[in-house]
CSV table of C-alpha atoms and ligand atoms in Angstrom, one decimal:
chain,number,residue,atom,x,y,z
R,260,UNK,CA,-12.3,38.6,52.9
R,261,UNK,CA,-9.6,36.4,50.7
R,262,UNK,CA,-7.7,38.2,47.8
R,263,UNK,CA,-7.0,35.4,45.1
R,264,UNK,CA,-3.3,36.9,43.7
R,265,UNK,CA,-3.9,36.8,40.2
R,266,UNK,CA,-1.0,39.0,38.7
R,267,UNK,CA,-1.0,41.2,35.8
R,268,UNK,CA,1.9,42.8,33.8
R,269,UNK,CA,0.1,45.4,32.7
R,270,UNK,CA,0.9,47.7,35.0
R,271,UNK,CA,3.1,51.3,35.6
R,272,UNK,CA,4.5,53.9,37.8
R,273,UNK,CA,2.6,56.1,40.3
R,274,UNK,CA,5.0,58.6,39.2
R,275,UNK,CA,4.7,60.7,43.0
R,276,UNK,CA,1.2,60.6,43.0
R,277,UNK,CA,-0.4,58.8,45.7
R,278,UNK,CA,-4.4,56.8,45.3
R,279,UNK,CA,-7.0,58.9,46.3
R,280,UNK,CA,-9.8,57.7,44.4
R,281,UNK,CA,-11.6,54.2,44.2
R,282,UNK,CA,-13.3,53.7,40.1
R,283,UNK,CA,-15.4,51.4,39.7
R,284,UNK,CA,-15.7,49.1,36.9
R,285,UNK,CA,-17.7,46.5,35.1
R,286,UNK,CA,-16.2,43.9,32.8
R,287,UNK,CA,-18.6,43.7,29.8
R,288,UNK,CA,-18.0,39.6,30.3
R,289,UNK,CA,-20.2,37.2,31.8
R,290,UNK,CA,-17.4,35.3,33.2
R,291,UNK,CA,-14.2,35.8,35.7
R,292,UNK,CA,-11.4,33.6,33.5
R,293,UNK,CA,-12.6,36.0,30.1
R,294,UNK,CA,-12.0,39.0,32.3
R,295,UNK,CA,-8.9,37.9,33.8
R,296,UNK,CA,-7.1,36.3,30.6
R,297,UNK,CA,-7.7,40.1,29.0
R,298,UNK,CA,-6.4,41.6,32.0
R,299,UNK,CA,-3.5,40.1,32.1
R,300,UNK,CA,-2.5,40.1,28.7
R,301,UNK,CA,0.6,42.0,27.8
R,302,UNK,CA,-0.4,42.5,24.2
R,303,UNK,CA,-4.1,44.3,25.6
R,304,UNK,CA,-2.2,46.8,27.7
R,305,UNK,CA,-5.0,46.9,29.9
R,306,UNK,CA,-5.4,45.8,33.7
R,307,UNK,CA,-7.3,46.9,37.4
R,308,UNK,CA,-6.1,46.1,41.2
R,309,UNK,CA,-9.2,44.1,41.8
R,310,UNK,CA,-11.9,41.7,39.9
R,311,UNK,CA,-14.8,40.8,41.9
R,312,UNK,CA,-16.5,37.9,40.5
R,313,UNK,CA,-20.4,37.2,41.0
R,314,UNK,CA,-20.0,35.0,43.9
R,315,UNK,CA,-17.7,37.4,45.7
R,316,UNK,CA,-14.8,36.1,44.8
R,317,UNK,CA,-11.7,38.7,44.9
R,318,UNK,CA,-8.7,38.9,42.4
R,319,UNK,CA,-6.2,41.0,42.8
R,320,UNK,CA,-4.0,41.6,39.3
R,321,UNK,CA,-1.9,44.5,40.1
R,322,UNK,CA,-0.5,46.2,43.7
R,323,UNK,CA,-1.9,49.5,45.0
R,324,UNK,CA,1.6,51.3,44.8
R,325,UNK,CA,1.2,50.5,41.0
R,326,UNK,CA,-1.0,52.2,38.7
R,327,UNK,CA,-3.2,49.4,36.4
R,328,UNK,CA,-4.1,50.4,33.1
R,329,UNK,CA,-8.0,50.8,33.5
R,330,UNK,CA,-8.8,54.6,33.0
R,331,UNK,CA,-6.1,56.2,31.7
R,332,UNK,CA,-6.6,60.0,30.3
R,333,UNK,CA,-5.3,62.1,27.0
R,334,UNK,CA,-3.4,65.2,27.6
R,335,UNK,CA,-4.0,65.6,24.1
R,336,UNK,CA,-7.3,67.7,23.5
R,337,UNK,CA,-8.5,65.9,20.4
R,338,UNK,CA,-8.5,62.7,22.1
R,339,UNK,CA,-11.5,61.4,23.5
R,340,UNK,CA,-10.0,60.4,26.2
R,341,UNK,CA,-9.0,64.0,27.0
R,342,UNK,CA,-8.7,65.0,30.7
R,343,UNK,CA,-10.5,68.0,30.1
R,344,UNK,CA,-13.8,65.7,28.8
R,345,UNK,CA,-14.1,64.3,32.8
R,346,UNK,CA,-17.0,65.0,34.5
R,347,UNK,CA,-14.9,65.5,37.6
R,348,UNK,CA,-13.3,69.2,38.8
R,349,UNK,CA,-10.6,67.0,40.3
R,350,UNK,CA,-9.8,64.9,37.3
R,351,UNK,CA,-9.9,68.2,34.9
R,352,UNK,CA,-7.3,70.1,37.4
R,353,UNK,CA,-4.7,67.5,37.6
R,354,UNK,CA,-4.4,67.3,34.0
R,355,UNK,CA,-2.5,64.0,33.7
R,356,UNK,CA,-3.5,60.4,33.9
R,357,UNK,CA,-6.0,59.4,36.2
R,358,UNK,CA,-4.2,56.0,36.2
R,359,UNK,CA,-1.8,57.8,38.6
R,360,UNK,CA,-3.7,58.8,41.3
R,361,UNK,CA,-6.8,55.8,41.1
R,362,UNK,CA,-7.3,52.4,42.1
R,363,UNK,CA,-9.7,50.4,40.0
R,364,UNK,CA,-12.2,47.7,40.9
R,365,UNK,CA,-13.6,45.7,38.1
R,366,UNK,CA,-16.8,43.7,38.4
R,367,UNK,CA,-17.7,41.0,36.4
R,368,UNK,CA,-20.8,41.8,34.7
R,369,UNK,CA,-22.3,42.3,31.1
R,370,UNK,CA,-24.1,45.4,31.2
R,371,UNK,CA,-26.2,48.3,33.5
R,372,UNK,CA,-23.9,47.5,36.7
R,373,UNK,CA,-26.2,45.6,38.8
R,374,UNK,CA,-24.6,43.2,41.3
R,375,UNK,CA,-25.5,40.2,42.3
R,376,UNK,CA,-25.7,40.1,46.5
R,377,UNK,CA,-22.8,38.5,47.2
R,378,UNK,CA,-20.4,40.8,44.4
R,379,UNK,CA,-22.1,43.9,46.5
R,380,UNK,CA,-21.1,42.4,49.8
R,381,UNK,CA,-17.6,41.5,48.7
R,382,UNK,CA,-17.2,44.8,46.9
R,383,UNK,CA,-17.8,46.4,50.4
R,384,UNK,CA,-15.3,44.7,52.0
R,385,UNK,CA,-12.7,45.7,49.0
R,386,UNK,CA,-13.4,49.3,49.2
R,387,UNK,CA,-12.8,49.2,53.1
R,388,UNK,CA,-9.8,47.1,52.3
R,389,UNK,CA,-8.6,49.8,50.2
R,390,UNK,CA,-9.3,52.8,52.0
R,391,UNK,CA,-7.3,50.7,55.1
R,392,UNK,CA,-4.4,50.2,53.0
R,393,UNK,CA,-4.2,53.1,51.2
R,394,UNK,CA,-4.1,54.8,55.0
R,395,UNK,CA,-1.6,52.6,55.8
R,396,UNK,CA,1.0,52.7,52.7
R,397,UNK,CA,0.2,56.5,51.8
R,398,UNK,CA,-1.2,58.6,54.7
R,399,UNK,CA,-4.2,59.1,52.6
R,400,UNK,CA,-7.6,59.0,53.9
R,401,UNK,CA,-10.2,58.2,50.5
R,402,UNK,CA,-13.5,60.3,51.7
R,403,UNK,CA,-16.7,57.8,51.7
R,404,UNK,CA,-18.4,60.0,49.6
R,405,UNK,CA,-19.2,59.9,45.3
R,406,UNK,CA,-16.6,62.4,45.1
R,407,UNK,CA,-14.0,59.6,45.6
R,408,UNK,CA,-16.1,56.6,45.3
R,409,UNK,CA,-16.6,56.8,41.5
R,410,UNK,CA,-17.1,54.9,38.0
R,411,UNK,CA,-15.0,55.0,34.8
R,412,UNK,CA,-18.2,56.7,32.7
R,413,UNK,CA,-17.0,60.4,35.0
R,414,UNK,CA,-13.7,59.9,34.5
R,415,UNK,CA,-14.4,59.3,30.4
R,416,UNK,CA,-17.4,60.1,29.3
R,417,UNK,CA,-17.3,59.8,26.2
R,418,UNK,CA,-15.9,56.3,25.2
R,419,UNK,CA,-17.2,54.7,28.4
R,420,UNK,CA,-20.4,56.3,29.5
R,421,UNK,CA,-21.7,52.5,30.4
R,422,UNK,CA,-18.8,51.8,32.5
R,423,UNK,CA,-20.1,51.0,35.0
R,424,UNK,CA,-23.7,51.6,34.1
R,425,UNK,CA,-27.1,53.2,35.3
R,426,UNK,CA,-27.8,50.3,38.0
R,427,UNK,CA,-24.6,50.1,39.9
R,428,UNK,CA,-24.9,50.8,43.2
R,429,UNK,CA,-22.7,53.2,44.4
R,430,UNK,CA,-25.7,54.3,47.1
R,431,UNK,CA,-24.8,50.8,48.5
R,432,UNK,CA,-21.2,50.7,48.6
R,433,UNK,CA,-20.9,54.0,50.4
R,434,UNK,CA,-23.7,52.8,53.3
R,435,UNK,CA,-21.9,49.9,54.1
R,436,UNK,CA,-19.4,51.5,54.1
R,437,UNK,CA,-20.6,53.5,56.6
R,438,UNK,CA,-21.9,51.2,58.5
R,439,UNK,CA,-19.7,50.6,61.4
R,440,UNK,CA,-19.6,48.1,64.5
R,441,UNK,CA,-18.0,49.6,67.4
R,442,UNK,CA,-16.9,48.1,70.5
R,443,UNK,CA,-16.6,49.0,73.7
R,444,UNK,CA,-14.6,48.2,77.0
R,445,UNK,CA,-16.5,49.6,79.0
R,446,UNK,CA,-20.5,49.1,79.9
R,447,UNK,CA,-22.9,50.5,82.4
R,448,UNK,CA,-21.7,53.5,84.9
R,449,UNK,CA,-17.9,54.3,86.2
R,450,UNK,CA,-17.5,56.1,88.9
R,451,UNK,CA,-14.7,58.6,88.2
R,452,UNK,CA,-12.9,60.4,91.7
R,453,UNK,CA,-11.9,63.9,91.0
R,454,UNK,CA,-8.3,63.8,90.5
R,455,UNK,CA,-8.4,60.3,89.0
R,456,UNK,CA,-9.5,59.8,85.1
R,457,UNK,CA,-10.4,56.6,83.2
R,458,UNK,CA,-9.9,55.5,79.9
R,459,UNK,CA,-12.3,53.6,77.5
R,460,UNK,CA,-11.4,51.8,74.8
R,461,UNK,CA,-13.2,51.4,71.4
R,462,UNK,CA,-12.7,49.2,68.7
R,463,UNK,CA,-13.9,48.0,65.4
R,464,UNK,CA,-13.9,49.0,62.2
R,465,UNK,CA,-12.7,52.5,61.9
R,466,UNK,CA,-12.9,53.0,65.5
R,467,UNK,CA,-10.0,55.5,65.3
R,468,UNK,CA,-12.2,57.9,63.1
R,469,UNK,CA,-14.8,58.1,66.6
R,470,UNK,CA,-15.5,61.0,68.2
R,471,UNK,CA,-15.7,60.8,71.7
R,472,UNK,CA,-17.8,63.2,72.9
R,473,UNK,CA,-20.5,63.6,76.8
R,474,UNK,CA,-23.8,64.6,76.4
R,475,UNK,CA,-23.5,66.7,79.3
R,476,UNK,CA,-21.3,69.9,79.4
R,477,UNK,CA,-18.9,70.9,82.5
R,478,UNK,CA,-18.9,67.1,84.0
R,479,UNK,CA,-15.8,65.8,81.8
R,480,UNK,CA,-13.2,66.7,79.5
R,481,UNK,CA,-12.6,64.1,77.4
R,482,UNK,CA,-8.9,63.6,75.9
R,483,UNK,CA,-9.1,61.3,72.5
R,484,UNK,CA,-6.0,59.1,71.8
R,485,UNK,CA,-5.5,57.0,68.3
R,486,UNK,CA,-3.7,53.7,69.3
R,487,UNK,CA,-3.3,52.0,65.9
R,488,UNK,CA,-7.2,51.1,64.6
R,489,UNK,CA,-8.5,51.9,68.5
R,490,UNK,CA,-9.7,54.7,69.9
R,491,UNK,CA,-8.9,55.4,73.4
R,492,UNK,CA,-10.6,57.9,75.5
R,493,UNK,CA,-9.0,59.3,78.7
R,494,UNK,CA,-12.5,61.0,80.6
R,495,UNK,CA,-10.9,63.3,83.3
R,496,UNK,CA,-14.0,64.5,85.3
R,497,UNK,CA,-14.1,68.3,86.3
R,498,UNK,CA,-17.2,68.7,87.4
R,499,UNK,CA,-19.4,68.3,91.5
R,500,UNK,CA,-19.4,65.4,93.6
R,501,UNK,CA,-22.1,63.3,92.2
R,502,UNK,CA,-22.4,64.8,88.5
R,503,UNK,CA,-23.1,62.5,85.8
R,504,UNK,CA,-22.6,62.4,81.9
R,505,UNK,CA,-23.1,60.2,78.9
R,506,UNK,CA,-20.7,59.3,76.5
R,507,UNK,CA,-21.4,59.1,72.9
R,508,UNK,CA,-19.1,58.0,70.0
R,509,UNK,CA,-19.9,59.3,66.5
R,510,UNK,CA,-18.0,58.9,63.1
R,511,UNK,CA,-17.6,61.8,60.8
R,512,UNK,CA,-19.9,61.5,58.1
R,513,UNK,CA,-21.1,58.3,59.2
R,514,UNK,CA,-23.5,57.0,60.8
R,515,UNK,CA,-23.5,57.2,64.8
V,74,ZN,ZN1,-14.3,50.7,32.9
């Protein structure tokens, strides 16, 4: 995936907190340029990280250390956009600006938040982007779930409920998201001498997330290492002359 840098002033301080949600957006435009030339307007006071147009293509307008002006919350109780409106326990207990701990993805369409194929395959690709770098620069892991992986409408209900509408597929997103290629090193049968061990080596996207685990008990003990986005696997056998295991590799809530 290529980010086009397209960048906004509209932007703030994190003020400490660090990105742990993804919103999702839609413009309310039919084209990229409208969306962009509002976004990065300093008189609008409005912005997101990322604009993915309807043939894919990315724009980034603001950095993730940066909170962009998309969905920013009242602590004032007569305001509509009042924390305390959200449809989310975690946006109601931090009472303070969701700008500070979200990153925002708008997507350029008109209305009900249906994507067109290539949009929903690039929008993929930014959310894993996102979750990578947001690992990287903050320590943070964002769950692949809807708790994390949301739309403006449950942050504020009340002046955006369409944002970003009934058809937007956030059942989408989160499978391919899930949907992981993993490789391995190793192939076939290894023949592992008592006193010796071996270690495999998987890779791919979130391959460090694996768990490594054998299919049979008392043959193995398997000792998981993280090395950067791989996942090794030192497999020290303990069991009899001759015993035999398979080795499996699943991701937490994900698929195997
Ligand atoms: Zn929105």
């Amino acid at each position: 995936m290529t980010i086009q840098q397209h960048p906004s002033p509209n932007h703030g301080s994190r003020y400490g907190w660090k990105p742990d949600r993804i919103v999702n957006h839609i413009t309310a435009g039919s084209s990229a340029a409208g969306a962009l030339a509002v976004l990065c307007d300093p008189a609008r006071e409005v912005s997101a990280h990322f604009v993915v147009d309807k043939d894919g293509t990315v724009y980034q307008l603001v950095a993730l250390d940066r909170a962009a002006w998309a969905n920013g919350t009242s602590t004032t109780p007569s305001d509509s956009r009042y924390y305390g409106r959200s449809t989310l326990a975690a946006v109601r207990n931090r009472c303070t600006n969701a700008n500070y701990y979200t990153i925002s993805i708008e997507h350029v369409c008109v209305s009900g938040g249906e994507l067109t194929a290539e949009q929903l395959a690039a929008s993929i690709k930014l959310h894993r982007y996102i979750i990578a770098e947001v690992r990287r620069l903050y320590g943070v892991t964002i769950p692949v779930s809807r708790e994390y992986i949301i739309g403006h409408c449950e942050i504020n209900p009340v002046t955006k409920p369409n944002c970003p509408g009934a058809q937007f597929p956030y059942d989408a997103i989160l499978e391919g998201l899930r949907q992981v290629e993993i490789r391995s090193d190793t192939s076939g049968t290894v023949s592992i001498k008592r006193g010796d061990f071996y270690t495999a080596k998987f890779s791919g996207t979130n391959a460090n997330q694996l768990i490594v685990t054998a299919g049979t008990g008392d043959v193995v003990t398997i000792v998981p290492i993280n090395r950067g986005a791989d996942k090794l696997a030192a497999i020290v056998p303990i069991g009899k002359p001759g015993d035999a295991s398979g080795i499996y590799t699943t991701v937490p809530g994900g698929a195997p």
